[in-house]
Each structure stands twice: as C-alpha cells, then as structure tokens.
Amino acid sequence: MTDARTPSGASAPSDAEIAALDAHWRAANYLAVGQIYLMANPLLEEPLAPEHIKPRLLGHWGTSPGLNLVHTHLNRIVRTRKRRAMCVWGPGHGGPAVLANSWLEGSYSETYPDVSRDRAGMGALFKQFSFPGGVPSHVAPETPGSIHEGGELGYALTHAYGAAFDHPELLVACVVGDGEAETGPLAASWHSNKFLDPVHDGAVLPVLHLNGYKIANPTVLARLPEDELDALLRGYGHDPVYVEGDEPAVVHRALAAAMDLAVDRIDGYQRAARSEGASVRPRWPMIVLRTPKGWTGPEEVDGLPVENTWRAHQVPLPGVRDNPDHLRQLEEWMRSYRPEELFDSEGRPTAQVLECVPEGTARLGATPYANGGLLLRDLPLPPLENHAVRVDRPGTVLHEPTRILGGLLEDVMAATADRRNFRVVGPDETESNRLGALYEATGKAWQAEVLPTDEHLARDGRVMEVLSEHLCQGWLEGYLLTGRHGLFSSYEAFAHIVDSMVNQHIKWLRTSRRLHWRAPVASLNYLLTSHVWRQDHNGFSHQDPGFVDHILNKSPEVVRVYMPPDANTLLSTADHVLRSRDYVNVIVAGKQPGFDWLTLDEARAHCARGAGVWEWAGTEDGSREPDVVLACAGDVPTLETMAAAGLLRRHLPELAVRVVNVVDMTRLLPHEEHPHGMPDAEYDAVFTRDRPVIFAYHGYPWLVHRLAYRRAGHAHLHVRGYKEEGTTTTPFDMVVRNDLDRYRLVMDVLDRVPGLGVRAVAVRQAMADARTRHHAWIREHGTDMPEVADWAWEG
Ligand SMILES: Cc1ncc(C[n+]2csc(CCOP(=O)(O)OP(=O)(O)O)c2C)c(N)n1
Ligand SMILES: [Mg+2]
C-alpha cells in the first residue's frame, strides 16, 4: 500500500516543508506514546526501565497517528492560508494525540501553566494522562480547543456543522472514524450539507479516517469496493478527495495536496455564493484518508500482527513493566521517532517541529470558537409585556401556550437577523408545535431542491427542521458550544431519542463549569410539547413523559425541569432559560388551548418561586392548617386539580383545601441535593408535614416520590400521573384512564382526609358516577361530556 494517489491541481510543498511536517508528526506521535506509557524519563535520557512505566496502561494508540497527521496538516493550512479553523475529533478516544498537539503548539501550557513546554512539562504531560488526579484518556472539556468529547461515538459531524452555522469565516475540520461512521447519527449527519448556507455559514471539511478497524473488527466502509464507497459519499453530496498510503513522505505530500485542493474548492464555492450570487448547492469536498491503524507503532507483538490491525486500538504493548521484551520494543518504538531531533536539550520542541504551527488564537488549541462562551452575546429578548395574554379572571380564557411563545421567539429571531446567533431546531414539528410565527422572521434552512408548493424554505433560514432528533441535538450542541443560543422543540415522547446525547452534553457542561478557563455558554433549551396528555392524532406510540425522569438523574448543577401551567408562565420560563448559561433546561408545555391562570406579573412571581400556593384557588381561611393539599405540576394536571378544587368547594365547602402549583420540579428536591431545592422548613410550610397531599403530576408518578422522599410529609404524599395507559381517545379519557381526572382526585381526597370518607360517601358516589357517565358518553358521542368540555373556573 505504498502508492499514494495525489490529487492534481494543488500547490506542492517543498521538500523542506515536508520534512518539517514530518518532524511535527513524529513529535506528536512520540508524545502520544509517552503519555500512554511513561511516568518518568520523558526524553529517554536514560535507557527505559520498568520504574519509568505507569503501573496501569490506559489509552488508545491506534487512532492517534491518524489524528496527529490531520492536526499537523491542519496546522499548515491554518498557517499558510491564514484561515480561522477548528477541528472536531470524532475518535475522541485519541486523547493523547490532541493533547500532544496542544502541548506542541503551546496552547496547553498557556491553559495549564504547570505543564510547561519543556522537559519538566513533558514529564507532567506524560504522567497526568489517564492517571489519578490527572486528565481523562479522551478528548474532553479539559482539552484545549475541543467542543466534542467523542467518547460516545456518532456525533462528530453533526457537532462540526453546528459549529459552522452562522460562522461564515470559519473552517471546521472534522475527523470521522470509520467505525464511528457506522452509527446512525453519523450516517444521518452527511445530510447536514443540505442545510449549510455557503453565504452565512462556514465550511465543514470532513476527513473520513479509514484506518480500517474498530476495537475488534474491520470497519464496513474500509471494506467496501472503492467504487461503492465513492458512490456512497457522492450520494451524500460530497466530492471526495482520496489520500492513501503507508509511506510517510508520500502521504504527507498527498495529504497536503488534498487539503489544498479541498480548501481551494471551499474558497471557490464561498466566493461564488457570496460575491457572484451562485445558488446551486455546492458539492463540498471531503477527504478520505486511508492510513494504517496504529501506524508507526509495533508491527508485531508476541508473534501477532498489530500495526494495521484492530490489535493496535488500545495499548499495543500491554506488558512493558514486567516483560523485558515489551520494554525493549517500547524503547525502540519511541526512539524510532528520533526524539533527539525533535526536542532540544531542555525538552522544548525544535524550530523545525514548530514550523507548521500557527500563532495566537489561530492555533487549534487556542481558538475562541472552541471556548464559545468567549464569543457569546446576550440575546436581545423583548419585553414580555409585548406577548403576555390578558387575564382578568383566572381559568376563564383559553390560549395555546406555545403559540404565545412563538410570538416571543419571532421577536428574538427578528432581533438577531443581523447578528445571527439564535436558531430553533426541531424534527419537522415547528409549525405543529404552534411556533409558526417564527416564519415571519426567518425561513427554514434548506439548500436542496425547492418546489412551488413548499413553504418557508430559505437558503439563509435559521429554523432548522430535519427528521433526525440526533441531528437537531448535535447541531444545536455544536452551535451553543461555539458561542450562540438556541431552542430545540420536540414532541415530548421522541426527546428520548437523544437521551444518550444529552447525557454527554450534561457531562460536558458539568466538567466545563469546573474549568476556570472555559467561559459559560448558553444553555441547551428543550421545549417538549405535543405532550403525553394531548396526542389527539397519534395515541400510545406518542405518549411518553419520561424524558424529564432521565434528565433529573443527572448533575444537579446542570439540569432544570419546568412545567409552566399556562401561557404567561411559559413566557416567563422561556425568558429565564434563554438568559441562562451552562444548563440543560427542559420545559414541558402544551400546545392545545389551555386556561390562563395567572397574569404576567403573577406568572413572574410564581416562576421566581418555582412552586407556590395559589391562595385564590383554595378554601383556607388562615385560621388553621389546611385539611388537604392539592398539588399539581403541568398544564393538564393543573386543569384537573383546579376542577377538583371547584368540585370540593361545591360539595364540601367546609373543607380547608390548599392548592399548590409547581413549575420548577427541582424545588421538590432537598436543598442539599439541588441548588433550587426547597429548604425543609419551606417545603413543610407549603406542603405541610402531616396533611394529605394529592399531587397531580404531568409524568410518571414515581418521579415526584423520588424527588420528595426525604421530606417529612412524604408518607402523606399521594401522586397521580401517567401510568402507561395510552391510546387515541378524548383528552379527558386520557386522564380518566390514568386516574388523574378531577373526579378521581376528589375521591383521593375523600379517601385520605381522616374521617371524611364516611361523612362524604354521597360525594364519592357522585364522583364514581361521573366517571361511569364519562365512559358511556365518549363511546356514544366521540367527544367529552359537556360538563368537562365546557368547564371553566368559577372561583
Ligand atoms: C456509541 C459508541 N459505541 C461503542 C463505543 C466503544 N468504542 C470505543 S472506540 C470504538 C471503535 C472506534 O473505531 P473508529 O471509529 O474506527 O475509530 P479508530 O480508533 O479506528 O480511529 C468503539 C466501538 C463507543 N465509544 N461509542
Ligand atoms: Mg477505525
């Protein structure tokens, strides 16, 4: 495999330049190996001995020479072309490679002065890697220049596109592992090029690294016939440039030429679109890099082939500390890079090694794009008064909350028309989620064919719709981590598709928050609507309120869950989350007409409290503790609770009922466990220590128990919620099936207030009768009973 196909038409680097690139690459490879193995003797100034070797050998060698090669050549491109660039390293398990490059270019020592660019610092760099108290084995938030952990494979390319949107000056390179390319999210990500506007967005340069192997297997793409792979990549809309070989000098020439060619083409497309008004979708270049896994590492270990096989994936010589033969092989391997040519007597990289390295913030490890908080500007949010609904009396007027929110988002979109730092992503549901007002301010990003029947498609649109929750999530993460703002609106049930991606983002934020040099970024905001209770068109497959359960397992310093019960509380919540930093905020809100309960001022106060008593809804007179607390969270549970409170007023006027509404679910957690958690004294004052609490909750009831189990009154807490009884039926039947309906809530009160059941047996019967009536009515009429459908709060 020594022949390298060199693309034509690119400027060729000189022999000296190739030698310098090779020196940089060798230095990076040396440093990657050193990190995996050594805890002393970094410059091999004495023969390697077992005590120089780490007791636990942890890390990934196989991908590292490829990442080092790409980094070396990106350095050259950035330097020679004065390009603003960053890179997303898909095989993030190659942490040693990216750390090595950051150390070489100096960004590492600037970020972490203890790891200086000299002998002592090299020693520290080696020892800290995968070592207790040190740095993780993967590219991570700790790694300068990164926005992408790459531990959970699949999201590199979608992150790269997210970084490129609305950064017209930026080139985002992205290494995609050939194993990673087998994942669903990565496979979908190729289509991101149909959403990239050559005028307002930057460019993405994918580098598909066909090193042939994953952990224990060959990769699918590496074993396709050439024409099939080529057809696939062209089918994805790319114009691949191939680089292949295992002879370093040949590959350096080929890769330098390929990068030149790719960047020339990118420049050409951007020029055509920006100054000549070209409107055809570019066939963006990409590079296919076929080099051996574990290239330059041991060819054979214990009689088995390692280089250019899957065995090179992790630590190719596992027994160095105890096995003299492995130790000798390691020393030979490290010396094969000729460290004496690469580092001076003080351990500093030589001028030749640094020849390709760019300066200042142009360095990949120092680019502000990868520390996006540095670039972040506050969103211009409109006064909420411009969008608030008027509420003269609670529970009498109906609005679609998300439609009201749509007006606010339209304003934000309009106000960011020039600065372009706000996007809304969603899997084809923006209009269905009643956010269509956005289209007054912008279109939907689209670079593919447009037909006269299409609506709102626009090359420069900042609403992004693609039927891949993975892409929505990845684009938005990339966009936020490079210093912008956004919102992801999704059907509630299908947010689960990105459970795993959001895990990674939460981990990223949790770690970033503890790094002094990472500036806070805008929060990742979800609007979950078309929720479990109102899946009128769809039914059971679309009913799952469990995303918030998942989220609330995660780092409390990062996660927030809001259940605004009406339009004004939704506005106030949205205003809050769009201003926040470094959080993952989940808002669950309805899109169907729902009662307005609070004026804007009341909504603001209620949201600021996060949970509070609605005095006007209860029947307490203040002279004694309430007999029962009706608590609720979520729009539909709030409606049922209010209706239950109305029934209790009518049937049992002497009962002292307190109504509590919870907007911020984390208020229920202990104060010690979450920054929003209520202190016990406050919780006890709101919910009482010993009165029955009938809690109508939007999602799975166990969540409320989980959050509140430590509270004094937990034994008196009775939660109703969704218990997986779903189908296509009437709105009220959904709550009846799950025992969350107003009649059932009243029965719960009768069953739990001591002595009340016997006194109020007639009321209980009336409630049971209403449920029976409901059952028959919907089967006959196909719609809810008038007493339910026409209900309004009478106060
Ligand atoms: C989603 C996911 N599944 C499985 C793994 C475990 N894993 C870690 S590295 C790896 C192989 C990656 O191969 P490739 O993308 O080709 O990267 P290379 O190391 O060859 O550059 C696998 C399967 C993972 N990290 N993420
Ligand atoms: Mg691979």
mmCIF file of C-alpha atoms in Angstrom, residues 65 67 111 130 135 154-155 221 249 302 359 388 411 427 468 511 514 517 547 554 563 602 691 726 733 772:
data_model
loop_
_atom_site.group_PDB
_atom_site.id
_atom_site.type_symbol
_atom_site.label_atom_id
_atom_site.label_comp_id
_atom_site.label_asym_id
_atom_site.label_seq_id
_atom_site.Cartn_x
_atom_site.Cartn_y
_atom_site.Cartn_z
ATOM 1 C CA PRO A 65 -1.110 8.650 14.472
ATOM 2 C CA LEU A 67 -5.253 12.316 14.385
ATOM 3 C CA THR A 111 -4.036 26.925 29.689
ATOM 4 C CA SER A 130 -5.103 8.645 32.435
ATOM 5 C CA VAL A 135 -6.618 14.191 32.800
ATOM 6 C CA GLY A 154 -21.504 9.229 16.416
ATOM 7 C CA TYR A 155 -21.827 12.944 16.921
ATOM 8 C CA LEU A 221 -16.574 1.442 4.940
ATOM 9 C CA ALA A 249 6.748 11.221 2.869
ATOM 10 C CA ASP A 302 4.279 -11.692 20.752
ATOM 11 C CA GLU A 359 0.197 31.652 16.107
ATOM 12 C CA ALA A 388 -48.370 38.359 27.579
ATOM 13 C CA ASP A 411 -39.163 38.728 18.066
ATOM 14 C CA PRO A 427 -37.646 17.314 13.815
ATOM 15 C CA SER A 468 -33.410 13.285 12.874
ATOM 16 C CA THR A 511 -16.983 19.419 33.734
ATOM 17 C CA ARG A 514 -15.314 23.474 36.933
ATOM 18 C CA TRP A 517 -10.765 28.940 31.571
ATOM 19 C CA PHE A 547 -37.518 12.382 29.307
ATOM 20 C CA LYS A 554 -28.089 13.970 36.007
ATOM 21 C CA MET A 563 -43.710 22.657 33.835
ATOM 22 C CA GLU A 602 -48.349 36.809 38.870
ATOM 23 C CA ARG A 691 -51.725 16.659 55.842
ATOM 24 C CA GLY A 726 -52.473 5.449 26.494
ATOM 25 C CA ASP A 733 -60.443 9.996 28.713
ATOM 26 C CA THR A 772 -69.163 5.920 34.621
#
